[in-house]
PDB file of C-alpha atoms and ligand atoms in Angstrom:
ATOM      1  CA  MET A  24      -0.273   0.304  -0.067  1.00 89.00           C
ATOM      2  CA  PRO A  25       1.515   3.732  -1.085  1.00 94.00           C
ATOM      3  CA  LEU A  26       1.828   5.939   1.800  1.00 96.00           C
ATOM      4  CA  SER A  27      -0.220   8.421   0.217  1.00 97.00           C
ATOM      5  CA  ASP A  28      -2.910   5.684   0.543  1.00 97.00           C
ATOM      6  CA  HIS A  29      -1.680   5.757   4.479  1.00 97.00           C
ATOM      7  CA  LYS A  30      -1.812   9.221   4.216  1.00 98.00           C
ATOM      8  CA  ARG A  31      -5.751   9.333   2.840  1.00 97.00           C
ATOM      9  CA  SER A  32      -6.547   6.649   5.507  1.00 97.00           C
ATOM     10  CA  LEU A  33      -5.609   9.143   8.333  1.00 98.00           C
ATOM     11  CA  THR A  34      -7.477  12.191   6.648  1.00 98.00           C
ATOM     12  CA  VAL A  35     -10.779  10.136   6.499  1.00 98.00           C
ATOM     13  CA  PHE A  36     -10.113   9.556  10.162  1.00 98.00           C
ATOM     14  CA  ALA A  37     -10.011  12.701  11.006  1.00 98.00           C
ATOM     15  CA  ASN A  38     -12.376  14.711   9.060  1.00 98.00           C
ATOM     16  CA  ASN A  39     -15.034  11.987  10.650  1.00 98.00           C
ATOM     17  CA  HIS A  40     -14.387  14.333  13.977  1.00 98.00           C
ATOM     18  CA  LEU A  41     -15.256  17.403  12.671  1.00 97.00           C
ATOM     19  CA  ASN A  42     -18.445  19.149  13.471  1.00 96.00           C
ATOM     20  CA  GLY A  43     -19.414  21.653  11.312  1.00 97.00           C
ATOM     21  CA  ASP A  44     -18.200  24.185  14.769  1.00 97.00           C
ATOM     22  CA  PRO A  45     -15.741  26.470  13.036  1.00 96.00           C
ATOM     23  CA  ASP A  46     -13.276  26.431  16.515  1.00 94.00           C
ATOM     24  CA  HIS A  47     -13.496  22.797  17.067  1.00 96.00           C
ATOM     25  CA  ASP A  48     -12.830  21.969  13.576  1.00 97.00           C
ATOM     26  CA  TYR A  49      -9.452  24.470  13.508  1.00 95.00           C
ATOM     27  CA  HIS A  50      -8.269  21.971  16.194  1.00 95.00           C
ATOM     28  CA  ILE A  51      -9.014  18.692  14.164  1.00 97.00           C
ATOM     29  CA  THR A  52      -7.280  20.400  11.415  1.00 97.00           C
ATOM     30  CA  LEU A  53      -4.400  21.438  13.275  1.00 95.00           C
ATOM     31  CA  LYS A  54      -3.665  17.980  14.484  1.00 97.00           C
ATOM     32  CA  LEU A  55      -4.176  16.613  10.559  1.00 98.00           C
ATOM     33  CA  GLU A  56      -1.948  18.846   9.191  1.00 98.00           C
ATOM     34  CA  HIS A  57       0.871  18.605  12.285  1.00 98.00           C
ATOM     35  CA  SER A  58       0.673  14.807  11.670  1.00 98.00           C
ATOM     36  CA  LEU A  59       1.449  15.045   8.108  1.00 98.00           C
ATOM     37  CA  ARG A  60       4.341  17.716   8.704  1.00 98.00           C
ATOM     38  CA  VAL A  61       5.700  15.182  11.411  1.00 98.00           C
ATOM     39  CA  LEU A  62       5.768  12.618   8.424  1.00 98.00           C
ATOM     40  CA  LYS A  63       7.601  15.321   6.392  1.00 98.00           C
ATOM     41  CA  ASN A  64      10.261  15.907   9.302  1.00 98.00           C
ATOM     42  CA  ALA A  65      10.856  11.881   9.954  1.00 98.00           C
ATOM     43  CA  ARG A  66      11.327  11.415   6.888  1.00 98.00           C
ATOM     44  CA  ILE A  67      14.165  14.196   6.342  1.00 98.00           C
ATOM     45  CA  ILE A  68      15.587  12.445   9.757  1.00 98.00           C
ATOM     46  CA  LEU A  69      15.603   9.291   8.284  1.00 98.00           C
ATOM     47  CA  GLU A  70      17.680  10.174   5.231  1.00 98.00           C
ATOM     48  CA  GLY A  71      20.013  12.534   7.107  1.00 96.00           C
ATOM     49  CA  GLU A  72      20.747   9.733   9.672  1.00 97.00           C
ATOM     50  CA  SER A  73      21.054   7.102   6.857  1.00 97.00           C
ATOM     51  CA  ILE A  74      18.064   4.808   8.488  1.00 98.00           C
ATOM     52  CA  VAL A  75      16.925   2.815   5.501  1.00 98.00           C
ATOM     53  CA  GLY A  76      14.951  -0.349   4.442  1.00 97.00           C
ATOM     54  CA  ARG A  77      12.340  -2.062   6.984  1.00 97.00           C
ATOM     55  CA  ILE A  78      13.107   0.005  10.057  1.00 97.00           C
ATOM     56  CA  ALA A  79      12.771   2.925   7.826  1.00 98.00           C
ATOM     57  CA  GLN A  80       9.558   2.338   6.279  1.00 97.00           C
ATOM     58  CA  LEU A  81       7.916   1.361  10.281  1.00 98.00           C
ATOM     59  CA  THR A  82       9.261   4.770  11.783  1.00 98.00           C
ATOM     60  CA  THR A  83       7.575   6.496   8.540  1.00 98.00           C
ATOM     61  CA  GLN A  84       4.179   4.955   9.577  1.00 98.00           C
ATOM     62  CA  ALA A  85       4.405   5.560  13.438  1.00 98.00           C
ATOM     63  CA  SER A  86       5.262   9.424  12.539  1.00 98.00           C
ATOM     64  CA  LEU A  87       2.022   9.478  10.259  1.00 98.00           C
ATOM     65  CA  PHE A  88       0.410   7.820  12.911  1.00 98.00           C
ATOM     66  CA  HIS A  89       1.601   8.813  16.051  1.00 98.00           C
ATOM     67  CA  ASP A  90      -1.110  12.036  17.326  1.00 98.00           C
ATOM     68  CA  ILE A  91      -4.132   9.708  16.008  1.00 98.00           C
ATOM     69  CA  GLY A  92      -5.421   9.523  19.575  1.00 98.00           C
ATOM     70  CA  ARG A  93      -5.599  13.349  19.684  1.00 98.00           C
ATOM     71  CA  PHE A  94      -9.036  13.384  16.796  1.00 98.00           C
ATOM     72  CA  PRO A  95     -10.908  11.643  19.850  1.00 98.00           C
ATOM     73  CA  GLN A  96      -9.072  12.989  22.580  1.00 98.00           C
ATOM     74  CA  TYR A  97     -10.370  16.659  21.433  1.00 97.00           C
ATOM     75  CA  ALA A  98     -13.785  15.541  20.327  1.00 96.00           C
ATOM     76  CA  ARG A  99     -14.778  13.653  23.628  1.00 96.00           C
ATOM     77  CA  TYR A 100     -13.125  16.706  25.932  1.00 97.00           C
ATOM     78  CA  GLY A 101     -12.327  19.399  24.247  1.00 95.00           C
ATOM     79  CA  THR A 102      -8.375  19.464  25.367  1.00 94.00           C
ATOM     80  CA  PHE A 103      -5.329  18.708  24.142  1.00 93.00           C
ATOM     81  CA  LYS A 104      -4.046  18.582  27.736  1.00 90.00           C
ATOM     82  CA  ASP A 105      -3.348  14.949  28.609  1.00 94.00           C
ATOM     83  CA  ALA A 106      -3.449  15.539  32.387  1.00 90.00           C
ATOM     84  CA  ASP A 107      -7.447  16.926  32.185  1.00 92.00           C
ATOM     85  CA  SER A 108      -8.508  14.311  30.222  1.00 96.00           C
ATOM     86  CA  ILE A 109      -6.378  11.065  28.471  1.00 97.00           C
ATOM     87  CA  ASN A 110      -2.827  10.077  27.631  1.00 98.00           C
ATOM     88  CA  HIS A 111      -2.959  10.673  23.979  1.00 98.00           C
ATOM     89  CA  GLY A 112      -0.701   8.239  23.132  1.00 98.00           C
ATOM     90  CA  ARG A 113      -1.923   5.346  24.946  1.00 98.00           C
ATOM     91  CA  LEU A 114      -5.234   6.569  23.590  1.00 98.00           C
ATOM     92  CA  GLY A 115      -3.579   6.595  20.392  1.00 98.00           C
ATOM     93  CA  VAL A 116      -2.776   3.070  20.479  1.00 98.00           C
ATOM     94  CA  LEU A 117      -6.117   1.630  20.913  1.00 98.00           C
ATOM     95  CA  THR A 118      -7.164   3.797  18.063  1.00 98.00           C
ATOM     96  CA  LEU A 119      -5.048   2.049  15.761  1.00 98.00           C
ATOM     97  CA  ARG A 120      -5.909  -1.402  16.889  1.00 97.00           C
ATOM     98  CA  ASN A 121      -9.341  -0.710  16.522  1.00 96.00           C
ATOM     99  CA  GLN A 122      -9.390   0.690  13.490  1.00 94.00           C
ATOM    100  CA  GLU A 123      -6.767  -1.644  12.031  1.00 90.00           C
ATOM    101  CA  PHE A 124      -4.027   0.677  10.819  1.00 92.00           C
ATOM    102  CA  PRO A 125      -1.820   0.719   9.326  1.00 93.00           C
ATOM    103  CA  ARG A 126      -3.343  -1.484   6.450  1.00 93.00           C
ATOM    104  CA  GLY A 127      -0.681  -3.741   4.831  1.00 93.00           C
ATOM    105  CA  PHE A 128       1.583  -4.623   7.519  1.00 96.00           C
ATOM    106  CA  SER A 129       2.009  -7.814   9.710  1.00 96.00           C
ATOM    107  CA  ALA A 130       0.805  -8.198  12.638  1.00 96.00           C
ATOM    108  CA  LYS A 131       4.260  -7.993  14.027  1.00 97.00           C
ATOM    109  CA  ASP A 132       5.296  -4.593  12.380  1.00 97.00           C
ATOM    110  CA  GLN A 133       1.405  -3.164  13.592  1.00 97.00           C
ATOM    111  CA  ARG A 134       2.693  -3.996  17.009  1.00 97.00           C
ATOM    112  CA  LEU A 135       6.196  -2.064  16.730  1.00 98.00           C
ATOM    113  CA  ILE A 136       4.452   0.699  14.716  1.00 98.00           C
ATOM    114  CA  ARG A 137       1.759   1.102  17.847  1.00 98.00           C
ATOM    115  CA  ALA A 138       4.410   0.430  20.665  1.00 98.00           C
ATOM    116  CA  ALA A 139       6.281   3.580  19.080  1.00 98.00           C
ATOM    117  CA  VAL A 140       3.445   5.618  19.048  1.00 98.00           C
ATOM    118  CA  GLY A 141       2.500   5.066  22.720  1.00 98.00           C
ATOM    119  CA  LEU A 142       5.972   6.040  23.276  1.00 98.00           C
ATOM    120  CA  HIS A 143       6.183   9.264  21.208  1.00 98.00           C
ATOM    121  CA  ASN A 144       5.167  11.349  24.384  1.00 95.00           C
ATOM    122  CA  VAL A 145       6.785   9.678  27.123  1.00 95.00           C
ATOM    123  CA  LYS A 146       9.501  11.853  29.327  1.00 88.00           C
ATOM    124  CA  GLU A 147      11.913   9.777  28.561  1.00 91.00           C
ATOM    125  CA  ILE A 148      12.517   6.848  26.466  1.00 95.00           C
ATOM    126  CA  ARG A 149      14.145   3.592  28.702  1.00 96.00           C
ATOM    127  CA  LYS A 150      17.668   2.934  27.670  1.00 96.00           C
ATOM    128  CA  ASP A 151      17.248  -0.656  27.568  1.00 98.00           C
ATOM    129  CA  THR A 152      14.085  -0.628  24.855  1.00 98.00           C
ATOM    130  CA  PRO A 153      14.770  -2.631  22.495  1.00 98.00           C
ATOM    131  CA  GLU A 154      15.467  -2.369  18.606  1.00 98.00           C
ATOM    132  CA  PRO A 155      13.838  -1.060  15.984  1.00 98.00           C
ATOM    133  CA  LEU A 156      11.375   0.184  18.375  1.00 98.00           C
ATOM    134  CA  ALA A 157      13.884   2.417  20.019  1.00 98.00           C
ATOM    135  CA  THR A 158      15.063   4.419  16.752  1.00 98.00           C
ATOM    136  CA  MET A 159      11.605   4.072  15.777  1.00 98.00           C
ATOM    137  CA  ALA A 160      10.476   6.059  18.669  1.00 98.00           C
ATOM    138  CA  HIS A 161      13.364   8.683  18.741  1.00 98.00           C
ATOM    139  CA  VAL A 162      13.128   9.795  15.393  1.00 98.00           C
ATOM    140  CA  VAL A 163       9.352  10.447  15.652  1.00 98.00           C
ATOM    141  CA  ARG A 164      10.179  12.337  18.872  1.00 98.00           C
ATOM    142  CA  ASP A 165      12.543  14.715  17.581  1.00 98.00           C
ATOM    143  CA  ALA A 166       9.782  15.019  14.352  1.00 98.00           C
ATOM    144  CA  ASP A 167       6.623  15.229  16.388  1.00 98.00           C
ATOM    145  CA  ARG A 168       8.983  18.216  18.595  1.00 96.00           C
ATOM    146  CA  ILE A 169      10.260  20.199  15.706  1.00 97.00           C
ATOM    147  CA  ASP A 170       6.917  20.389  14.548  1.00 97.00           C
ATOM    148  CA  ILE A 171       5.409  21.188  18.192  1.00 94.00           C
ATOM    149  CA  PHE A 172       8.393  24.182  18.273  1.00 93.00           C
ATOM    150  CA  SER A 173       7.010  25.843  15.475  1.00 92.00           C
ATOM    151  CA  ILE A 174       3.298  25.406  15.986  1.00 90.00           C
ATOM    152  CA  ILE A 175       3.706  26.755  19.833  1.00 88.00           C
ATOM    153  CA  LEU A 176       5.942  29.934  19.053  1.00 89.00           C
ATOM    154  CA  ASP A 177       3.549  30.843  15.785  1.00 86.00           C
ATOM    155  CA  HIS A 178       0.465  30.288  18.626  1.00 83.00           C
ATOM    156  CA  LEU A 179       2.397  32.916  20.633  1.00 81.00           C
ATOM    157  CA  ASP A 180       3.651  35.364  18.270  1.00 72.00           C
ATOM    158  CA  PRO A 181       2.030  38.726  19.030  1.00 65.00           C
ATOM    159  CA  THR A 182       0.056  39.553  15.970  1.00 65.00           C
ATOM    160  CA  ALA A 183      -1.001  35.524  15.793  1.00 64.00           C
ATOM    161  CA  GLU A 184      -4.985  35.242  17.115  1.00 63.00           C
ATOM    162  CA  SER A 185      -4.859  33.497  20.273  1.00 60.00           C
ATOM    163  CA  LYS A 186      -5.977  29.557  20.759  1.00 62.00           C
ATOM    164  CA  PRO A 187      -5.651  29.184  24.648  1.00 61.00           C
ATOM    165  CA  VAL A 188      -6.501  25.170  24.124  1.00 60.00           C
ATOM    166  CA  VAL A 189      -3.394  24.724  21.766  1.00 64.00           C
ATOM    167  CA  ILE A 190      -1.208  26.992  24.371  1.00 64.00           C
ATOM    168  CA  HIS A 191      -2.617  25.100  27.282  1.00 64.00           C
ATOM    169  CA  SER A 192      -4.538  27.808  28.550  1.00 70.00           C
ATOM    170  CA  LEU A 193      -1.157  29.200  30.098  1.00 82.00           C
ATOM    171  CA  ILE A 194      -1.109  33.075  31.357  1.00 84.00           C
ATOM    172  CA  HIS A 195       0.257  35.192  28.754  1.00 82.00           C
ATOM    173  CA  ASP A 196       2.320  37.969  30.206  1.00 84.00           C
ATOM    174  CA  PRO A 197       5.575  38.836  27.676  1.00 85.00           C
ATOM    175  CA  GLN A 198       7.683  39.746  30.884  1.00 90.00           C
ATOM    176  CA  HIS A 199       7.285  36.626  33.199  1.00 94.00           C
ATOM    177  CA  TYR A 200       8.814  33.072  33.144  1.00 95.00           C
ATOM    178  CA  SER A 201       8.704  30.120  36.227  1.00 95.00           C
ATOM    179  CA  GLU A 202      12.343  30.481  37.690  1.00 95.00           C
ATOM    180  CA  GLU A 203      12.004  26.408  38.063  1.00 94.00           C
ATOM    181  CA  VAL A 204      11.178  25.855  34.563  1.00 95.00           C
ATOM    182  CA  TYR A 205      14.197  28.324  33.437  1.00 96.00           C
ATOM    183  CA  GLN A 206      16.707  26.266  35.957  1.00 96.00           C
ATOM    184  CA  THR A 207      15.264  22.767  34.417  1.00 95.00           C
ATOM    185  CA  VAL A 208      16.109  23.682  30.682  1.00 95.00           C
ATOM    186  CA  LEU A 209      19.479  25.628  31.593  1.00 95.00           C
ATOM    187  CA  ALA A 210      20.448  22.529  33.225  1.00 94.00           C
ATOM    188  CA  GLU A 211      19.859  20.612  29.954  1.00 91.00           C
ATOM    189  CA  LYS A 212      16.374  18.557  31.159  1.00 86.00           C
ATOM    190  CA  THR A 213      13.261  18.166  30.133  1.00 81.00           C
ATOM    191  CA  GLY A 214      10.807  20.271  31.041  1.00 78.00           C
ATOM    192  CA  ASP A 215       7.493  19.079  32.333  1.00 80.00           C
ATOM    193  CA  TYR A 216       4.151  20.697  30.853  1.00 79.00           C
ATOM    194  CA  GLY A 217       2.616  19.947  34.815  1.00 82.00           C
ATOM    195  CA  HIS A 218       5.333  22.928  35.905  1.00 86.00           C
ATOM    196  CA  LEU A 219       4.363  25.354  33.045  1.00 89.00           C
ATOM    197  CA  ARG A 220       2.496  28.454  34.360  1.00 91.00           C
ATOM    198  CA  TYR A 221       3.689  31.209  31.595  1.00 91.00           C
ATOM    199  CA  SER A 222       3.428  31.041  28.074  1.00 89.00           C
ATOM    200  CA  ASN A 223       6.892  32.377  28.365  1.00 93.00           C
ATOM    201  CA  ASP A 224       7.484  28.990  30.129  1.00 94.00           C
ATOM    202  CA  PHE A 225       6.281  27.180  27.395  1.00 92.00           C
ATOM    203  CA  ILE A 226       8.938  28.779  25.075  1.00 94.00           C
ATOM    204  CA  LEU A 227      11.567  27.786  27.840  1.00 96.00           C
ATOM    205  CA  LEU A 228      10.383  24.486  27.418  1.00 94.00           C
ATOM    206  CA  LEU A 229      10.486  24.339  24.085  1.00 94.00           C
ATOM    207  CA  ILE A 230      14.338  25.332  23.926  1.00 96.00           C
ATOM    208  CA  GLY A 231      15.115  22.868  26.644  1.00 95.00           C
ATOM    209  CA  TRP A 232      13.993  20.492  23.769  1.00 93.00           C
ATOM    210  CA  LEU A 233      17.098  21.329  21.541  1.00 95.00           C
ATOM    211  CA  PHE A 234      19.529  19.720  23.944  1.00 95.00           C
ATOM    212  CA  VAL A 235      17.073  16.055  23.994  1.00 93.00           C
ATOM    213  CA  LEU A 236      16.836  15.818  20.252  1.00 96.00           C
ATOM    214  CA  LYS A 237      18.269  12.703  19.527  1.00 96.00           C
ATOM    215  CA  TYR A 238      19.661  13.322  15.858  1.00 96.00           C
ATOM    216  CA  SER A 239      22.008  16.234  14.763  1.00 95.00           C
ATOM    217  CA  THR A 240      19.536  16.185  11.848  1.00 96.00           C
ATOM    218  CA  SER A 241      16.911  17.582  13.964  1.00 97.00           C
ATOM    219  CA  VAL A 242      19.008  20.683  15.574  1.00 97.00           C
ATOM    220  CA  ARG A 243      19.939  21.251  11.837  1.00 96.00           C
ATOM    221  CA  LEU A 244      16.153  21.566  11.175  1.00 97.00           C
ATOM    222  CA  ILE A 245      15.625  23.329  13.899  1.00 97.00           C
ATOM    223  CA  ALA A 246      18.728  25.805  12.859  1.00 96.00           C
ATOM    224  CA  GLU A 247      17.524  25.893   9.558  1.00 95.00           C
ATOM    225  CA  ARG A 248      14.089  27.029  10.055  1.00 96.00           C
ATOM    226  CA  GLY A 249      15.198  30.246  12.749  1.00 96.00           C
ATOM    227  CA  LEU A 250      13.134  28.428  15.720  1.00 96.00           C
ATOM    228  CA  ILE A 251      15.784  29.207  18.447  1.00 97.00           C
ATOM    229  CA  GLU A 252      15.766  32.651  16.811  1.00 95.00           C
ATOM    230  CA  GLN A 253      12.010  33.008  16.812  1.00 94.00           C
ATOM    231  CA  ALA A 254      11.549  32.057  20.257  1.00 95.00           C
ATOM    232  CA  PHE A 255      14.321  34.163  21.829  1.00 96.00           C
ATOM    233  CA  SER A 256      12.818  37.074  20.000  1.00 94.00           C
ATOM    234  CA  ILE A 257       9.603  36.569  22.065  1.00 92.00           C
ATOM    235  CA  LEU A 258      11.096  35.897  25.391  1.00 95.00           C
ATOM    236  CA  PRO A 259      12.228  38.915  27.488  1.00 95.00           C
ATOM    237  CA  LYS A 260      15.822  40.020  27.054  1.00 95.00           C
ATOM    238  CA  ASP A 261      17.330  39.785  30.572  1.00 96.00           C
ATOM    239  CA  ASP A 262      20.607  38.745  31.659  1.00 97.00           C
ATOM    240  CA  LYS A 263      19.560  34.988  32.244  1.00 97.00           C
ATOM    241  CA  ILE A 264      17.835  34.345  28.930  1.00 98.00           C
ATOM    242  CA  LEU A 265      21.049  35.830  27.115  1.00 97.00           C
ATOM    243  CA  THR A 266      23.052  33.266  29.145  1.00 97.00           C
ATOM    244  CA  LEU A 267      20.526  30.443  27.826  1.00 98.00           C
ATOM    245  CA  LYS A 268      20.187  31.625  24.206  1.00 98.00           C
ATOM    246  CA  ASP A 269      24.372  32.085  23.808  1.00 97.00           C
ATOM    247  CA  LYS A 270      24.026  28.162  25.665  1.00 97.00           C
ATOM    248  CA  SER A 271      21.636  27.259  22.971  1.00 97.00           C
ATOM    249  CA  HIS A 272      23.533  28.827  20.224  1.00 96.00           C
ATOM    250  CA  ALA A 273      26.686  27.130  21.259  1.00 96.00           C
ATOM    251  CA  PHE A 274      24.831  23.850  21.311  1.00 95.00           C
ATOM    252  CA  MET A 275      23.375  24.115  17.879  1.00 95.00           C
ATOM    253  CA  ARG A 276      27.502  25.154  16.606  1.00 94.00           C
ATOM    254  CA  TYR A 277      28.446  22.192  18.297  1.00 93.00           C
ATOM    255  CA  LYS A 278      25.946  19.393  17.015  1.00 91.00           C
ATOM    256  CA  ILE A 279      25.872  20.652  13.347  1.00 87.00           C
ATOM    257  CA  GLU A 280      29.640  21.463  13.015  1.00 85.00           C
ATOM    258  CA  ARG A 281      29.981  16.925  13.824  1.00 76.00           C
ATOM    259  CA  THR A 282      27.227  16.352  10.984  1.00 68.00           C
ATOM    260  CA  PRO A 283      29.145  14.469   8.671  1.00 63.00           C
TER     261      PRO A 283
HETATM  262 FE1  FE2 B 307       1.691  13.476  20.224  1.00 91.44          FE
END
């Protein structure tokens, strides 16, 4: 089954969750378009990292379907906040099983794809995760984070129309951010959605993702798309933020110079 058919399956499934209300439908369409962009990102990462063959094929499917749980989640709960509704990665696993997606794969390969979908939103991938699952999950997570990075920045742009669901209803105060979130990111650790208070905290969390991306191709994509510059252009310009900015740029240079 060609990839275009799988894309069509996801599109039909997503569109079944539209209800004619513009705000509701905006969120469904946002996640469908996100899924298709994550697929594109994943293919760039696979190529850049020379990951080929069956593992690349399975990863491609996992990237396309990684957020399938978002559609029933939004339709049922009207939120993308897992803490207030349901873990959308696990809901994705159940949805794939019910829909028998993706079609044309062996039961074993479908299980692997579901497992990667279930891991796409866990805080960390355990070091003892077996292959090919570990690689599949890492590529999907990087591809996903790169796209979430631009979605959130676009929604936090001062000229953008505010969509509270997308930015998890955070306080939109251009001058404030939480010290705890800042320190976590400065220590190059993954921030927790539960600790976000201000919209700037979300931007800090995104910047923190830079340090935990698995592949240098992913860092290159972030750099090429100017996402770090865009993030710092929104944050306040105090000394602490400038320290983090220097650190982020140094990190990107280091990673990209080491890319073959
Ligand atoms: Fe997700």
